Tab-separated table of C-alpha atoms in Angstrom:
chain	number	residue	atom	x	y	z
A	1	MET	CA	-19.779	-13.746	-10.899
A	2	ASP	CA	-20.087	-16.102	-13.544
A	3	VAL	CA	-18.565	-19.655	-12.932
A	4	HIS	CA	-17.017	-19.874	-16.135
A	5	PHE	CA	-15.454	-16.473	-16.066
A	6	TYR	CA	-14.077	-17.379	-12.278
A	7	LYS	CA	-12.527	-20.393	-13.418
A	8	THR	CA	-11.001	-18.758	-16.453
A	9	ARG	CA	-9.519	-15.894	-14.172
A	10	GLN	CA	-7.855	-18.715	-11.901
A	11	VAL	CA	-6.623	-20.543	-14.904
A	12	THR	CA	-4.909	-17.343	-16.232
A	13	PHE	CA	-3.515	-16.230	-12.681
A	14	GLU	CA	-2.108	-19.679	-12.449
A	15	TRP	CA	-0.376	-19.431	-15.825
A	16	LEU	CA	1.010	-15.844	-15.046
A	17	PHE	CA	2.236	-16.864	-11.585
A	18	ARG	CA	3.895	-20.141	-13.006
A	19	ALA	CA	5.552	-18.119	-15.685
A	20	TRP	CA	6.895	-15.607	-13.417
A	21	LEU	CA	8.008	-18.480	-11.241
A	22	ASP	CA	9.991	-20.047	-14.451
A	23	ALA	CA	11.307	-16.527	-15.108
A	24	MET	CA	12.793	-16.256	-11.718
A	25	GLY	CA	14.615	-19.626	-11.864
A	26	GLY	CA	11.920	-21.385	-9.595
A	27	ARG	CA	12.493	-18.837	-6.669
A	28	PRO	CA	9.084	-17.863	-5.407
A	29	PRO	CA	8.976	-14.224	-3.936
A	30	THR	CA	9.117	-13.938	-0.174
A	31	SER	CA	5.935	-11.613	-0.229
A	32	ILE	CA	2.974	-10.472	-2.593
A	33	ILE	CA	0.455	-7.990	-1.928
A	34	THR	CA	-2.927	-7.947	-4.039
A	35	GLY	CA	-6.437	-6.929	-3.588
A	36	GLN	CA	-9.268	-8.936	-2.205
A	37	ASP	CA	-9.516	-11.423	-5.289
A	38	LEU	CA	-10.524	-14.884	-4.115
A	39	GLY	CA	-9.389	-16.552	-7.178
A	40	MET	CA	-5.888	-14.931	-7.015
A	41	LYS	CA	-6.002	-15.692	-3.293
A	42	LYS	CA	-6.328	-19.438	-4.275
A	43	THR	CA	-3.881	-19.253	-6.853
A	44	ILE	CA	-1.239	-17.903	-4.965
A	45	ALA	CA	-1.768	-20.407	-2.379
A	46	LYS	CA	-1.275	-23.097	-4.942
A	47	VAL	CA	1.853	-21.714	-6.767
A	48	PHE	CA	3.487	-19.911	-4.038
A	49	PRO	CA	2.519	-21.872	-0.717
A	50	ASN	CA	5.251	-20.633	1.115
A	51	THR	CA	4.836	-16.980	0.182
A	52	ARG	CA	3.278	-14.424	2.578
A	53	HIS	CA	0.274	-13.015	0.859
A	54	ARG	CA	-0.758	-9.597	2.218
A	55	LEU	CA	-4.024	-7.705	1.071
A	56	CYS	CA	-3.590	-4.409	-0.288
A	57	LEU	CA	-4.419	-1.688	2.969
A	58	TRP	CA	-5.014	1.326	0.527
A	59	HIS	CA	-7.914	-0.696	-1.222
A	60	ILE	CA	-9.368	-1.961	2.287
A	61	LYS	CA	-9.276	1.686	3.680
A	62	LYS	CA	-11.183	2.986	0.494
A	63	LYS	CA	-14.133	0.630	1.335
A	64	PHE	CA	-14.588	2.028	4.563
A	65	VAL	CA	-16.035	5.048	3.172
A	66	GLU	CA	-18.523	2.711	1.147
A	67	LYS	CA	-19.388	0.361	3.690
A	68	LEU	CA	-19.281	2.746	6.965
A	69	SER	CA	-20.350	6.000	5.723
A	70	GLN	CA	-23.047	6.351	8.639
A	71	VAL	CA	-20.029	6.310	10.989
A	72	TYR	CA	-16.974	7.520	8.895
A	73	TYR	CA	-18.525	10.992	7.939
A	74	LYS	CA	-20.512	11.814	11.235
A	75	ARG	CA	-17.934	10.622	13.706
A	76	LEU	CA	-14.416	12.093	13.143
A	77	LYS	CA	-12.805	10.291	16.226
A	78	PHE	CA	-13.800	6.971	14.708
A	79	LYS	CA	-11.892	7.540	11.595
A	80	LYS	CA	-8.986	8.943	13.607
A	81	ASP	CA	-9.083	6.284	16.162
A	82	MET	CA	-9.487	3.642	13.342
A	83	LYS	CA	-6.384	4.799	11.899
A	84	LYS	CA	-4.232	4.533	15.202
A	85	CYS	CA	-5.798	1.220	15.540
A	86	ILE	CA	-4.711	-0.251	12.275
A	87	LYS	CA	-1.244	1.564	11.737
A	88	GLU	CA	0.149	2.462	15.515
A	89	THR	CA	-0.495	-0.677	17.386
A	90	TYR	CA	2.796	-2.834	17.835
A	91	LYS	CA	1.380	-5.699	19.732
A	92	LYS	CA	-1.298	-7.922	18.388
A	93	GLU	CA	-2.943	-7.962	21.651
A	94	ASP	CA	-3.305	-4.242	21.627
A	95	PHE	CA	-4.579	-4.216	18.098
A	96	GLU	CA	-7.344	-6.741	19.005
A	97	GLU	CA	-8.354	-4.916	22.321
A	98	ARG	CA	-8.215	-1.437	20.393
A	99	TRP	CA	-10.593	-2.761	17.639
A	100	ARG	CA	-12.880	-4.587	20.140
A	101	LEU	CA	-13.292	-1.061	22.043
A	102	LEU	CA	-13.678	0.746	18.683
A	103	MET	CA	-16.649	-1.769	17.691
A	104	LYS	CA	-18.222	-1.184	20.969
A	105	GLU	CA	-17.899	2.460	21.440
A	106	ASN	CA	-19.651	2.963	18.053
A	107	GLY	CA	-22.134	0.225	18.091
A	108	LEU	CA	-20.345	-1.740	15.447
A	109	GLU	CA	-20.226	-5.404	17.099
A	110	ASN	CA	-22.542	-6.819	14.651
A	111	ASN	CA	-21.423	-5.266	11.591
A	112	GLU	CA	-20.742	-8.159	9.335
A	113	TRP	CA	-18.241	-6.472	7.066
A	114	LEU	CA	-16.209	-5.481	9.870
A	115	GLN	CA	-16.160	-8.787	11.523
A	116	GLY	CA	-15.113	-10.196	8.319
A	117	LEU	CA	-12.217	-7.846	8.123
A	118	PHE	CA	-11.217	-8.740	11.746
A	119	ASP	CA	-11.266	-12.491	11.046
A	120	ILE	CA	-8.724	-12.104	8.070
A	121	ARG	CA	-6.856	-9.542	10.039
A	122	GLU	CA	-3.382	-11.637	9.754
A	123	SER	CA	-3.706	-10.772	5.900
A	124	TRP	CA	-3.862	-6.981	6.016
A	125	VAL	CA	-3.229	-5.385	9.445
A	126	PRO	CA	0.564	-4.247	9.659
A	127	VAL	CA	1.185	-5.691	13.130
A	128	TYR	CA	0.583	-9.165	11.891
A	129	ASN	CA	3.065	-8.850	8.974
A	130	ARG	CA	6.292	-7.063	10.520
A	131	GLY	CA	8.016	-10.483	10.594
A	132	THR	CA	8.041	-10.484	6.524
A	133	PHE	CA	10.186	-8.327	4.167
A	134	PHE	CA	7.752	-6.041	2.268
A	135	ALA	CA	10.099	-3.457	1.221
A	136	GLY	CA	8.289	-0.879	2.989
A	137	MET	CA	4.944	-1.478	0.958
A	138	ASN	CA	2.678	-1.424	3.685
A	139	THR	CA	1.213	2.246	3.718
A	140	THR	CA	-1.434	3.981	1.613
A	141	GLY	CA	0.999	6.482	0.257
A	142	ARG	CA	3.135	3.381	-1.098
A	143	SER	CA	0.229	1.756	-2.639
A	144	GLU	CA	-1.055	5.207	-4.470
A	145	GLY	CA	2.501	5.786	-5.802
A	146	ILE	CA	2.400	2.587	-7.218
A	147	ASN	CA	-0.846	3.052	-8.935
A	148	SER	CA	0.304	6.484	-10.137
A	149	PHE	CA	3.417	5.063	-11.411
A	150	PHE	CA	1.455	4.052	-14.573
A	151	ASP	CA	-1.020	6.864	-14.734
A	152	GLY	CA	-1.464	8.089	-18.194
A	153	PHE	CA	0.495	5.015	-19.669
A	154	VAL	CA	-1.294	1.787	-19.052
A	155	THR	CA	-5.361	1.240	-18.985
A	156	HIS	CA	-7.271	-1.609	-18.263
A	157	THR	CA	-7.378	-2.290	-22.264
A	158	SER	CA	-3.668	-2.616	-22.344
A	159	ASN	CA	-2.386	-5.677	-23.842
A	160	LEU	CA	0.974	-7.383	-22.510
A	161	LYS	CA	2.891	-5.978	-25.701
A	162	GLU	CA	1.608	-2.373	-24.882
A	163	PHE	CA	2.256	-2.958	-21.101
A	164	VAL	CA	5.987	-3.659	-21.703
A	165	MET	CA	6.239	-0.785	-23.924
A	166	LYS	CA	4.284	1.702	-21.910
A	167	TYR	CA	6.229	0.425	-18.863
A	168	GLU	CA	9.573	1.521	-20.487
A	169	LYS	CA	7.972	5.035	-21.055
A	170	ALA	CA	6.934	5.301	-17.442
A	171	LEU	CA	10.356	4.239	-16.150
A	172	LYS	CA	11.987	6.896	-18.186
A	173	ARG	CA	9.668	9.395	-16.964
A	174	ILE	CA	10.536	8.522	-13.295
A	175	VAL	CA	14.301	8.636	-14.244
A	176	LYS	CA	13.963	12.004	-15.720
A	177	ARG	CA	12.205	13.549	-12.659
A	178	GLU	CA	14.701	11.999	-10.395
A	179	ASN	CA	17.584	13.560	-12.648
A	180	ASP	CA	16.045	16.680	-12.560
A	181	GLU	CA	15.528	16.651	-8.735
A	182	ASP	CA	19.194	15.918	-8.475
A	183	PHE	CA	20.220	18.866	-10.397
A	184	GLU	CA	18.088	21.178	-8.372
A	185	SER	CA	19.576	19.660	-5.194
A	186	GLU	CA	22.978	20.223	-6.438
A	187	HIS	CA	22.809	23.780	-7.922
A	188	LYS	CA	20.122	25.457	-6.129
A	189	PHE	CA	21.029	27.285	-3.423
A	190	ARG	CA	18.558	27.059	-0.147
A	191	ILE	CA	17.928	30.268	1.755
A	192	VAL	CA	18.678	30.036	5.463
A	193	ASN	CA	19.166	32.777	8.044
A	194	ASP	CA	22.709	33.169	9.248
A	195	HIS	CA	21.838	31.896	12.800
A	196	GLU	CA	20.302	28.633	11.793
A	197	PHE	CA	23.121	26.643	11.994
A	198	LEU	CA	21.410	23.383	11.825
A	199	LEU	CA	19.465	24.020	8.806
A	200	LYS	CA	22.722	25.063	7.174
A	201	HIS	CA	24.272	21.672	7.980
A	202	ALA	CA	21.004	20.374	6.682
A	203	ALA	CA	21.224	22.165	3.433
A	204	LYS	CA	24.453	20.615	2.688
A	205	VAL	CA	23.686	17.018	3.548
A	206	TYR	CA	20.102	16.717	2.296
A	207	THR	CA	18.301	16.706	-0.849
A	208	ARG	CA	15.870	19.526	-1.563
A	209	ASN	CA	12.907	17.497	-0.504
A	210	ALA	CA	14.575	16.071	2.449
A	211	PHE	CA	15.739	19.451	3.418
A	212	ASN	CA	12.213	21.127	2.980
A	213	LYS	CA	10.504	18.280	5.166
A	214	PHE	CA	13.341	18.831	7.824
A	215	LYS	CA	12.715	22.521	7.663
A	216	ASP	CA	9.019	22.246	8.179
A	217	ALA	CA	9.282	19.651	10.858
Protein backbone atom coordinates (compact mmCIF):
# COMPACT_ATOMS: atom_id res chain seq x y z
CA MET A 1 0.00 0.00 0.00
CA ASP A 2 1.26 3.52 -0.86
CA VAL A 3 2.74 5.24 2.24
CA HIS A 4 0.95 8.54 1.51
CA PHE A 5 -2.39 6.73 1.11
CA TYR A 6 -1.82 4.82 4.35
CA LYS A 7 -1.07 8.02 6.29
CA THR A 8 -4.09 9.75 4.76
CA ARG A 9 -6.32 6.88 5.90
CA GLN A 10 -4.97 7.18 9.44
CA VAL A 11 -5.62 10.92 9.49
CA THR A 12 -9.15 10.33 8.21
CA PHE A 13 -9.83 7.64 10.81
CA GLU A 14 -8.52 9.88 13.57
CA TRP A 15 -10.73 12.78 12.47
CA LEU A 16 -13.76 10.48 12.30
CA PHE A 17 -13.19 8.91 15.71
CA ARG A 18 -12.50 12.24 17.40
CA ALA A 19 -15.63 13.73 15.81
CA TRP A 20 -17.62 10.73 17.08
CA LEU A 21 -16.08 11.16 20.55
CA ASP A 22 -17.01 14.85 20.57
CA ALA A 23 -20.58 14.03 19.49
CA MET A 24 -20.85 11.57 22.40
CA GLY A 25 -19.79 14.15 24.98
CA GLY A 26 -16.30 12.71 25.33
CA ARG A 27 -17.52 9.23 26.27
CA PRO A 28 -15.69 6.51 24.30
CA PRO A 29 -17.42 3.24 23.34
CA THR A 30 -17.04 0.24 25.62
CA SER A 31 -16.30 -1.96 22.61
CA ILE A 32 -15.78 -1.69 18.88
CA ILE A 33 -15.62 -4.27 16.07
CA THR A 34 -13.73 -3.68 12.82
CA GLY A 35 -11.98 -5.54 10.03
CA GLN A 36 -8.24 -6.20 10.02
CA ASP A 37 -7.14 -2.70 9.07
CA LEU A 38 -3.78 -1.78 10.60
CA GLY A 39 -4.38 1.96 10.24
CA MET A 40 -7.72 1.70 11.99
CA LYS A 41 -6.25 -0.47 14.72
CA LYS A 42 -3.54 2.07 15.53
CA THR A 43 -6.00 4.96 15.46
CA ILE A 44 -8.46 3.20 17.77
CA ALA A 45 -5.66 2.54 20.26
CA LYS A 46 -4.75 6.23 20.10
CA VAL A 47 -8.23 7.80 20.29
CA PHE A 48 -10.03 5.09 22.33
CA PRO A 49 -7.21 3.66 24.52
CA ASN A 50 -9.64 2.05 26.99
CA THR A 51 -12.06 0.61 24.40
CA ARG A 52 -12.07 -3.14 23.77
CA HIS A 53 -11.23 -3.49 20.07
CA ARG A 54 -12.30 -6.73 18.45
CA LEU A 55 -11.85 -8.00 14.91
CA CYS A 56 -14.87 -9.10 12.90
CA LEU A 57 -15.14 -12.89 13.09
CA TRP A 58 -17.19 -13.00 9.90
CA HIS A 59 -14.41 -11.45 7.83
CA ILE A 60 -11.77 -13.71 9.37
CA LYS A 61 -13.82 -16.84 8.65
CA LYS A 62 -14.25 -15.75 5.03
CA LYS A 63 -10.48 -15.91 4.62
CA PHE A 64 -10.35 -19.55 5.68
CA VAL A 65 -11.71 -20.56 2.28
CA GLU A 66 -9.06 -18.50 0.48
CA LYS A 67 -6.08 -19.30 2.67
CA LEU A 68 -6.86 -22.96 3.42
CA SER A 69 -8.72 -24.17 0.36
CA GLN A 70 -6.62 -27.36 0.18
CA VAL A 71 -7.86 -28.37 3.64
CA TYR A 72 -11.17 -26.55 3.88
CA TYR A 73 -12.77 -28.29 0.90
CA LYS A 74 -11.09 -31.71 1.10
CA ARG A 75 -11.47 -32.31 4.82
CA LEU A 76 -15.01 -31.61 5.99
CA LYS A 77 -14.09 -32.70 9.51
CA PHE A 78 -11.53 -29.87 9.69
CA LYS A 79 -14.21 -27.29 8.87
CA LYS A 80 -16.56 -28.72 11.49
CA ASP A 81 -13.85 -29.03 14.15
CA MET A 82 -12.57 -25.50 13.51
CA LYS A 83 -16.07 -24.11 13.97
CA LYS A 84 -16.39 -25.91 17.30
CA CYS A 85 -12.94 -24.77 18.36
CA ILE A 86 -13.79 -21.12 17.71
CA LYS A 87 -17.40 -20.94 18.85
CA GLU A 88 -17.87 -23.78 21.34
CA THR A 89 -14.97 -23.40 23.74
CA TYR A 90 -15.70 -21.70 27.05
CA LYS A 91 -12.23 -21.64 28.59
CA LYS A 92 -9.14 -20.08 27.06
CA GLU A 93 -7.07 -23.16 27.83
CA ASP A 94 -9.61 -25.38 26.05
CA PHE A 95 -9.48 -23.22 22.92
CA GLU A 96 -5.69 -23.25 22.84
CA GLU A 97 -5.54 -27.00 23.34
CA ARG A 98 -8.14 -27.69 20.63
CA TRP A 99 -6.37 -25.33 18.25
CA ARG A 100 -3.03 -27.08 18.73
CA LEU A 101 -4.62 -30.49 18.18
CA LEU A 102 -6.29 -29.26 14.99
CA MET A 103 -3.00 -27.93 13.66
CA LYS A 104 -1.25 -31.22 14.43
CA GLU A 105 -4.00 -33.46 13.00
CA ASN A 106 -4.05 -31.53 9.72
CA GLY A 107 -0.33 -30.83 9.34
CA LEU A 108 -0.76 -27.09 9.71
CA GLU A 109 1.71 -26.39 12.50
CA ASN A 110 3.90 -24.32 10.17
CA ASN A 111 1.13 -22.40 8.43
CA GLU A 112 2.12 -18.75 8.81
CA TRP A 113 -1.37 -17.34 8.33
CA LEU A 114 -2.86 -19.59 11.02
CA GLN A 115 0.04 -18.86 13.35
CA GLY A 116 -0.61 -15.16 12.86
CA LEU A 117 -4.27 -15.65 13.74
CA PHE A 118 -3.35 -17.60 16.85
CA ASP A 119 -0.96 -14.83 17.93
CA ILE A 120 -3.82 -12.29 17.87
CA ARG A 121 -6.48 -14.70 19.20
CA GLU A 122 -7.50 -12.31 21.98
CA SER A 123 -8.79 -9.89 19.35
CA TRP A 124 -11.18 -12.25 17.55
CA VAL A 125 -11.92 -15.52 19.38
CA PRO A 126 -15.21 -15.24 21.38
CA VAL A 127 -13.90 -16.86 24.57
CA TYR A 128 -11.38 -14.04 25.03
CA ASN A 129 -14.06 -11.37 24.74
CA ARG A 130 -16.80 -12.66 26.99
CA GLY A 131 -15.90 -10.17 29.71
CA THR A 132 -16.81 -7.19 27.51
CA PHE A 133 -20.29 -6.10 26.40
CA PHE A 134 -20.69 -6.41 22.62
CA ALA A 135 -24.52 -6.34 22.46
CA GLY A 136 -24.55 -9.86 21.02
CA MET A 137 -22.34 -8.82 18.10
CA ASN A 138 -20.16 -11.91 18.09
CA THR A 139 -21.53 -14.21 15.41
CA THR A 140 -21.36 -14.49 11.66
CA GLY A 141 -25.12 -14.03 11.42
CA ARG A 142 -24.94 -10.70 13.21
CA SER A 143 -22.20 -9.42 10.94
CA GLU A 144 -24.05 -10.48 7.82
CA GLY A 145 -27.16 -8.80 9.17
CA ILE A 146 -25.33 -5.51 9.59
CA ASN A 147 -23.94 -5.71 6.07
CA SER A 148 -27.32 -6.57 4.58
CA PHE A 149 -28.95 -3.70 6.49
CA PHE A 150 -27.60 -1.28 3.85
CA ASP A 151 -27.93 -3.55 0.80
CA GLY A 152 -29.34 -1.58 -2.11
CA PHE A 153 -28.93 1.75 -0.30
CA VAL A 154 -25.24 2.44 0.27
CA THR A 155 -22.25 1.67 -1.96
CA HIS A 156 -18.52 2.33 -1.71
CA THR A 157 -19.05 5.57 -3.67
CA SER A 158 -21.68 7.03 -1.31
CA ASN A 159 -20.59 10.28 0.33
CA LEU A 160 -21.46 11.32 3.89
CA LYS A 161 -24.57 13.30 2.89
CA GLU A 162 -25.91 10.40 0.83
CA PHE A 163 -25.15 8.00 3.67
CA VAL A 164 -27.31 9.98 6.13
CA MET A 165 -30.22 10.15 3.67
CA LYS A 166 -29.98 6.49 2.66
CA TYR A 167 -29.55 5.37 6.25
CA GLU A 168 -32.95 6.89 6.99
CA LYS A 169 -34.49 5.00 4.06
CA ALA A 170 -32.90 1.74 5.20
CA LEU A 171 -34.19 2.31 8.72
CA LYS A 172 -37.72 2.94 7.44
CA ARG A 173 -37.53 -0.35 5.52
CA ILE A 174 -36.60 -2.22 8.68
CA VAL A 175 -39.39 -0.55 10.68
CA LYS A 176 -41.92 -1.43 7.98
CA ARG A 177 -40.81 -5.08 7.98
CA GLU A 178 -41.14 -5.23 11.76
CA ASN A 179 -44.61 -3.65 11.64
CA ASP A 180 -45.69 -6.13 8.96
CA GLU A 181 -44.36 -9.00 11.05
CA ASP A 182 -46.19 -7.71 14.14
CA PHE A 183 -49.42 -7.58 12.13
CA GLU A 184 -48.90 -11.15 10.88
CA SER A 185 -48.22 -12.37 14.42
CA GLU A 186 -51.31 -10.71 15.87
CA HIS A 187 -53.85 -11.41 13.15
CA LYS A 188 -52.89 -14.66 11.46
CA PHE A 189 -53.89 -17.85 13.24
CA ARG A 190 -51.28 -20.59 13.49
CA ILE A 191 -52.58 -24.06 12.71
CA VAL A 192 -52.00 -26.49 15.60
CA ASN A 193 -53.49 -29.93 16.20
CA ASP A 194 -55.91 -30.23 19.15
CA HIS A 195 -53.64 -32.57 21.12
CA GLU A 196 -50.57 -30.33 20.82
CA PHE A 197 -51.15 -28.38 24.02
CA LEU A 198 -47.61 -27.00 24.28
CA LEU A 199 -47.74 -25.63 20.74
CA LYS A 200 -51.15 -24.11 21.44
CA HIS A 201 -49.69 -22.19 24.33
CA ALA A 202 -46.62 -21.20 22.28
CA ALA A 203 -48.89 -19.87 19.53
CA LYS A 204 -50.42 -17.45 22.05
CA VAL A 205 -47.19 -16.08 23.54
CA TYR A 206 -44.64 -16.22 20.68
CA THR A 207 -44.31 -14.10 17.58
CA ARG A 208 -44.84 -15.91 14.29
CA ASN A 209 -41.11 -16.35 13.62
CA ALA A 210 -40.35 -17.46 17.17
CA PHE A 211 -43.27 -19.91 17.06
CA ASN A 212 -42.05 -21.46 13.80
CA LYS A 213 -38.56 -21.92 15.21
CA PHE A 214 -39.99 -23.48 18.37
CA LYS A 215 -42.22 -25.77 16.32
CA ASP A 216 -39.32 -26.94 14.12
CA ALA A 217 -36.94 -27.51 17.01
